[in-house]
Coordinates of C-alpha atoms in Angstrom, one line a residue:
M1 CA 128.8 94.7 111.8
L2 CA 130.5 97.6 110.1
T3 CA 129.2 101.0 110.9
I4 CA 127.9 103.3 108.2
G5 CA 127.2 106.9 107.7
V6 CA 125.9 108.9 104.6
E7 CA 126.5 112.4 103.4
E8 CA 124.1 113.8 100.7
E9 CA 124.5 117.0 98.7
Y10 CA 121.5 118.9 97.4
V11 CA 120.8 121.9 95.2
L12 CA 118.3 124.6 95.9
I13 CA 116.1 125.5 92.9
D14 CA 113.4 128.0 91.9
P15 CA 110.1 126.1 92.0
A16 CA 108.9 127.4 88.6
S17 CA 112.0 127.5 86.5
G18 CA 114.2 124.9 88.2
V19 CA 117.3 127.1 88.1
P20 CA 119.6 127.2 91.1
V21 CA 119.1 129.9 93.7
A22 CA 121.8 131.2 96.1
R23 CA 119.8 130.7 99.3
A24 CA 121.8 128.1 101.2
A25 CA 122.6 130.5 104.1
D26 CA 118.9 131.3 104.6
V27 CA 117.8 127.6 104.2
Q28 CA 120.5 126.5 106.7
A29 CA 119.4 129.1 109.2
A30 CA 115.8 128.1 108.9
A31 CA 116.6 124.4 109.2
N32 CA 118.8 125.0 112.3
R33 CA 115.8 126.6 114.1
Q34 CA 114.0 123.2 113.8
R35 CA 114.2 120.9 116.8
A36 CA 114.5 117.9 114.4
L37 CA 118.1 118.7 113.6
T38 CA 121.3 118.7 115.7
E39 CA 124.4 120.8 115.3
G40 CA 126.6 119.8 112.4
E41 CA 124.1 117.7 110.5
V42 CA 123.6 120.5 107.9
Q43 CA 126.6 122.1 106.2
R44 CA 127.3 124.5 103.5
E45 CA 128.8 123.4 100.2
L46 CA 131.0 125.0 97.4
S47 CA 128.1 126.9 95.8
Q48 CA 125.7 129.1 97.6
A49 CA 122.9 127.2 95.9
Q50 CA 124.0 123.9 97.5
I51 CA 123.6 122.4 100.9
E52 CA 124.9 119.1 102.5
V53 CA 123.7 116.8 105.2
A54 CA 125.5 114.1 107.2
T55 CA 123.8 111.4 109.2
P56 CA 125.1 110.2 112.5
V57 CA 127.1 106.9 112.7
C58 CA 124.5 104.1 112.1
R59 CA 124.6 100.4 112.5
S60 CA 121.6 99.5 110.3
L61 CA 120.1 100.5 107.1
D62 CA 116.9 101.3 109.0
E63 CA 118.9 103.9 110.9
V64 CA 120.3 105.3 107.7
G65 CA 116.9 105.6 106.0
G66 CA 115.3 107.1 109.1
H67 CA 118.0 109.9 109.4
L68 CA 117.9 110.7 105.7
L69 CA 114.1 111.0 105.8
R70 CA 114.3 113.3 108.8
L71 CA 117.1 115.4 107.3
R72 CA 115.4 115.7 103.9
H73 CA 112.0 116.6 105.3
S74 CA 113.5 119.3 107.5
L75 CA 115.5 120.8 104.7
A76 CA 112.6 120.7 102.3
Q77 CA 110.4 122.5 104.8
A78 CA 113.2 125.1 105.4
A79 CA 113.6 125.6 101.6
R80 CA 109.9 126.2 101.0
A81 CA 109.9 128.7 103.9
C82 CA 112.7 130.5 101.9
G83 CA 110.8 130.4 98.6
C84 CA 112.8 127.6 96.9
R85 CA 112.8 123.8 96.7
L86 CA 115.3 121.0 97.8
A87 CA 116.5 118.9 94.9
A88 CA 118.4 115.6 95.1
T89 CA 119.7 115.4 91.6
G90 CA 123.3 114.7 90.6
S91 CA 123.5 117.7 88.2
V92 CA 121.3 120.8 88.0
P93 CA 119.1 120.2 84.9
F94 CA 118.4 123.9 84.2
T95 CA 120.4 127.0 84.6
D96 CA 120.3 130.6 83.5
R97 CA 123.1 132.8 82.4
L98 CA 124.0 134.0 85.9
R99 CA 126.9 132.4 87.8
V100 CA 126.0 131.0 91.2
P101 CA 128.4 132.6 93.7
V102 CA 130.8 130.6 95.7
T103 CA 130.3 130.1 99.4
R104 CA 132.6 132.7 100.9
T105 CA 135.0 130.7 103.0
P106 CA 138.8 130.9 102.5
R107 CA 139.0 127.4 101.0
Y108 CA 136.2 127.8 98.5
L109 CA 137.4 131.2 97.4
R110 CA 141.0 129.8 97.0
L111 CA 139.5 126.9 94.9
R112 CA 137.8 129.4 92.6
R113 CA 140.9 131.5 92.1
A114 CA 142.8 128.3 91.1
A115 CA 140.2 126.9 88.7
P116 CA 137.4 129.5 88.1
A117 CA 135.6 127.9 85.1
L118 CA 135.7 124.5 86.7
V119 CA 134.3 125.7 90.1
D120 CA 131.6 127.7 88.3
E121 CA 130.5 124.4 86.7
Q122 CA 130.5 122.4 90.0
L123 CA 126.7 122.4 90.2
I124 CA 126.8 118.7 90.9
N125 CA 125.7 116.7 93.9
G126 CA 127.1 113.4 95.2
M127 CA 126.4 110.8 97.8
H128 CA 129.2 109.8 100.1
V129 CA 129.0 106.6 102.1
H130 CA 131.4 106.2 105.1
V131 CA 132.0 102.7 106.2
G132 CA 133.9 102.1 109.5
V133 CA 137.1 100.1 109.3
P134 CA 139.4 98.7 112.0
D135 CA 142.4 100.7 111.0
R136 CA 144.1 102.3 108.0
E137 CA 145.7 99.1 106.9
A138 CA 142.3 97.5 106.6
G139 CA 141.0 100.6 105.0
V140 CA 143.6 100.3 102.1
R141 CA 142.6 96.6 101.7
V142 CA 139.1 97.8 101.3
L143 CA 140.0 100.4 98.8
N144 CA 141.9 97.9 96.7
G145 CA 138.9 95.5 96.9
L146 CA 136.4 98.3 95.9
R147 CA 138.2 99.5 92.8
P148 CA 136.7 96.9 90.2
W149 CA 133.2 97.6 91.5
L150 CA 133.2 101.3 91.4
P151 CA 131.8 101.5 87.8
V152 CA 128.9 99.2 88.7
L153 CA 128.1 101.5 91.7
T154 CA 128.3 104.5 89.4
A155 CA 125.8 103.0 86.9
V156 CA 123.3 101.9 89.6
A157 CA 123.4 105.4 91.2
A158 CA 123.3 107.5 88.0
N159 CA 121.0 110.5 88.4
S160 CA 122.4 113.3 86.4
P161 CA 121.3 113.1 82.7
F162 CA 120.7 116.8 82.1
W163 CA 123.0 119.8 82.0
H164 CA 122.2 123.4 81.0
G165 CA 118.8 122.4 79.9
G166 CA 119.8 119.7 77.5
D167 CA 120.3 115.9 77.6
T168 CA 124.0 115.0 77.9
G169 CA 123.5 111.5 76.6
F170 CA 125.1 110.4 79.8
A171 CA 123.3 108.8 82.7
S172 CA 125.8 110.3 85.2
W173 CA 127.1 113.6 83.8
R174 CA 128.2 114.4 87.4
T175 CA 130.9 111.7 87.0
V176 CA 132.3 113.4 83.9
V177 CA 132.3 116.9 85.5
F178 CA 133.9 115.8 88.7
D179 CA 136.6 113.7 86.9
R180 CA 138.2 116.9 85.6
W181 CA 140.0 117.7 88.9
P182 CA 143.7 116.7 89.2
V183 CA 143.2 113.8 91.6
S184 CA 139.9 112.2 90.7
G185 CA 138.4 109.1 89.2
P186 CA 139.0 105.6 90.5
P187 CA 141.9 105.4 93.1
P188 CA 145.2 103.6 92.2
E189 CA 146.1 100.4 94.0
F190 CA 148.2 100.7 97.1
A191 CA 150.6 98.4 98.7
D192 CA 149.7 99.3 102.2
A193 CA 148.7 102.3 104.4
A194 CA 152.2 103.7 104.5
D195 CA 152.2 103.7 100.6
Y196 CA 148.8 105.5 100.6
D197 CA 150.1 108.1 103.1
R198 CA 153.4 108.7 101.2
R199 CA 151.8 109.2 97.8
I200 CA 149.2 111.6 99.1
S201 CA 151.9 113.6 101.1
T202 CA 153.9 113.7 97.9
L203 CA 151.1 115.3 96.0
V204 CA 150.8 118.0 98.6
E205 CA 154.6 118.5 99.1
R206 CA 155.0 119.0 95.3
G207 CA 152.2 121.5 95.2
L208 CA 150.0 119.5 92.8
I209 CA 147.1 119.8 95.4
A210 CA 146.7 122.3 98.1
D211 CA 145.8 119.8 100.8
T212 CA 144.5 116.3 101.3
G213 CA 140.9 117.7 101.1
Q214 CA 141.6 117.8 97.2
I215 CA 141.9 114.0 97.0
Y216 CA 138.7 113.5 94.9
W217 CA 139.1 109.8 94.2
Q218 CA 135.8 107.9 94.0
A219 CA 137.0 106.0 97.1
R220 CA 139.5 107.2 99.7
L221 CA 140.4 107.0 103.3
S222 CA 138.8 109.7 105.4
E223 CA 141.2 112.1 107.1
R224 CA 138.6 112.9 109.8
Y225 CA 137.0 109.6 110.7
P226 CA 138.2 105.9 110.9
T227 CA 136.3 105.2 107.6
V228 CA 136.6 104.4 104.0
E229 CA 134.6 107.1 102.1
V230 CA 133.1 106.0 98.8
R231 CA 132.1 108.9 96.6
A232 CA 131.4 107.3 93.2
M233 CA 127.7 107.9 93.4
D234 CA 125.3 110.7 92.4
V235 CA 123.0 111.8 95.1
Q236 CA 119.9 109.6 94.9
L237 CA 116.4 110.9 94.1
T238 CA 114.8 108.9 96.9
V239 CA 115.7 107.7 100.3
D240 CA 115.0 104.1 99.4
E241 CA 117.6 104.3 96.6
A242 CA 120.2 105.9 98.9
V243 CA 119.6 103.0 101.4
L244 CA 120.1 100.5 98.6
V245 CA 123.4 102.1 97.5
A246 CA 124.6 102.5 101.1
G247 CA 123.8 98.8 101.8
L248 CA 125.7 97.6 98.7
V249 CA 128.8 99.8 99.6
R250 CA 128.9 98.4 103.2
A251 CA 128.5 94.9 101.9
L252 CA 131.3 95.4 99.5
C253 CA 133.6 96.6 102.2
A254 CA 132.6 93.7 104.5
S255 CA 133.2 91.1 101.8
T256 CA 136.7 92.5 101.1
L257 CA 137.6 92.4 104.8
G258 CA 136.1 88.9 104.9
G259 CA 138.7 87.7 102.4
A260 CA 136.7 87.8 99.2
E261 CA 138.9 87.6 96.1
T262 CA 139.3 90.8 94.2
P263 CA 138.9 90.6 90.4
P264 CA 141.7 91.7 88.2
S265 CA 141.8 95.5 88.3
E266 CA 144.1 97.2 85.7
P267 CA 143.7 100.9 86.0
E268 CA 142.9 101.5 82.4
F269 CA 140.1 98.9 82.5
I270 CA 138.6 100.4 85.6
R271 CA 138.8 104.0 84.1
A272 CA 137.3 102.9 80.8
A273 CA 134.6 100.8 82.5
G274 CA 133.7 103.9 84.7
W275 CA 133.3 106.0 81.6
Y276 CA 130.8 103.4 80.1
A277 CA 128.9 103.2 83.3
A278 CA 128.5 107.0 83.5
R279 CA 127.5 107.0 79.8
H280 CA 124.9 104.2 79.9
G281 CA 123.9 103.7 83.6
T282 CA 121.7 100.7 84.0
T283 CA 120.0 100.8 80.4
G284 CA 122.8 99.3 78.3
V285 CA 125.8 97.1 78.9
L286 CA 128.2 97.3 81.8
H287 CA 131.6 95.6 82.2
D288 CA 131.4 92.7 84.6
P289 CA 134.4 92.9 87.0
V290 CA 134.4 89.1 87.3
T291 CA 134.6 88.3 83.6
G292 CA 136.0 91.5 82.3
R293 CA 133.4 91.4 79.5
P294 CA 130.5 93.7 78.6
V295 CA 127.2 92.2 79.7
P296 CA 123.7 93.5 80.2
A297 CA 123.3 95.7 83.2
R298 CA 121.3 93.3 85.2
Q299 CA 124.0 90.6 84.8
A300 CA 126.7 93.1 86.1
T301 CA 124.6 94.1 89.1
G302 CA 123.9 90.3 89.6
S303 CA 127.6 89.7 89.9
L304 CA 127.8 92.5 92.5
V305 CA 125.0 90.9 94.5
A306 CA 126.7 87.5 94.3
R307 CA 129.9 89.0 95.5
V308 CA 128.2 90.5 98.6
D309 CA 125.5 87.9 99.3
D310 CA 127.0 86.6 102.5
A311 CA 127.7 90.1 103.8
L312 CA 124.1 91.2 103.1
A313 CA 122.8 88.0 104.8
A314 CA 125.0 88.7 107.9
T315 CA 123.4 92.1 108.4
G316 CA 119.9 91.0 107.5
D317 CA 119.8 93.1 104.4
R318 CA 119.6 90.5 101.6
D319 CA 115.8 90.6 101.0
R320 CA 115.8 94.4 101.2
A321 CA 118.6 94.7 98.7
A322 CA 117.0 92.2 96.3
C323 CA 113.7 94.1 96.5
L324 CA 115.1 97.6 96.0
L325 CA 117.4 96.5 93.2
G326 CA 114.6 94.7 91.5
R327 CA 112.5 97.9 91.7
L328 CA 115.4 100.0 90.3
H329 CA 115.7 97.7 87.3
R330 CA 111.9 97.6 86.8
D331 CA 111.3 101.4 87.2
G332 CA 114.7 102.8 86.3
N333 CA 117.2 104.7 88.3
G334 CA 117.2 108.5 88.7
A335 CA 118.5 109.2 85.2
V336 CA 115.9 106.9 83.6
R337 CA 113.0 108.5 85.6
Q338 CA 114.2 112.1 84.9
R339 CA 114.4 111.4 81.2
R340 CA 110.9 109.7 81.3
A341 CA 109.4 112.8 83.0
L342 CA 110.9 115.1 80.3
R343 CA 109.4 113.0 77.6
R344 CA 106.0 112.9 79.4
E345 CA 105.4 116.6 80.2
G346 CA 108.6 118.5 79.7
R347 CA 110.5 120.8 82.1
A348 CA 107.8 121.2 84.6
S349 CA 107.5 117.4 84.9
V350 CA 111.2 117.1 85.6
I351 CA 111.1 119.7 88.3
G352 CA 108.1 118.1 89.9
L353 CA 109.6 114.7 89.9
I354 CA 112.8 115.7 91.5
V355 CA 111.2 117.9 94.2
D356 CA 108.5 115.4 95.0
E357 CA 110.9 112.3 95.2
T358 CA 113.5 114.2 97.1
A359 CA 111.2 114.8 100.1

């Protein structure tokens, strides 16, 4: 059974207006005083209004869900103590005219000097799933196998429809914002681990990126852990949705290592399919990687589930995944529910939904 770990990014918002507030240092300090957390589980992010958590290495989805509940509850309690709220949304729905300051580390300050406007607009939050792999050669095989399925994961996990107080028309605006960095979007195909390492080293040696930390592909090999890190997803409103996404990612990795055939994956097709996934989420059509044709979203996610059925069965997650995916299609993903809340009662309803479902 492949190990799994999850990182989630959150934003801290004012409880009345929903605008981001630069209180991450205070919230982290308050959270670290709680006995429920251990060292390193809560980390700072690029903006002083953002904070990140990382689960321990897990073997089951029950473990993943339990750790995420514990971490979210602890941070939500700390945020309330600091006069703000914890929000698991892929983009900040409401902002004022003030720029949120960058966390004052050498790395983040250097990033802002290099791309000031882009850094100022990085009020976006992702979910990163780490899946353990035997070695880097296996990791590259997994990356190649994941590529056609990244748009479907993007659509399922879409949770960022609003930006600067308006509806973007996209289900995952975070995907669009994050895709503006030099090395981002779906990864290319690699011949093997040596090819992967050579091409990344060349990017650094030629000065196109400062270091390997600026490899922002939607899936990459971790430089710190023996894992494949999948980063195509918005942070999820609820823990149940995060567990679903984590389970699908692990099952995709396992099915690839088990020899499942990878559908054709031309780079222009994957990039275009990813744009449509970010645009429509699960409410319109998606491009089915198996047929290469636009199909209703349920059919595309059905193809994904068929691809990973054996892997889900092997870990005992088949019924859970079916139940959670069925609920998502019935009730809508985060983007659908945020829009529904806005139509129902406006801005206050969106803030309430995000805060309540986060914790």
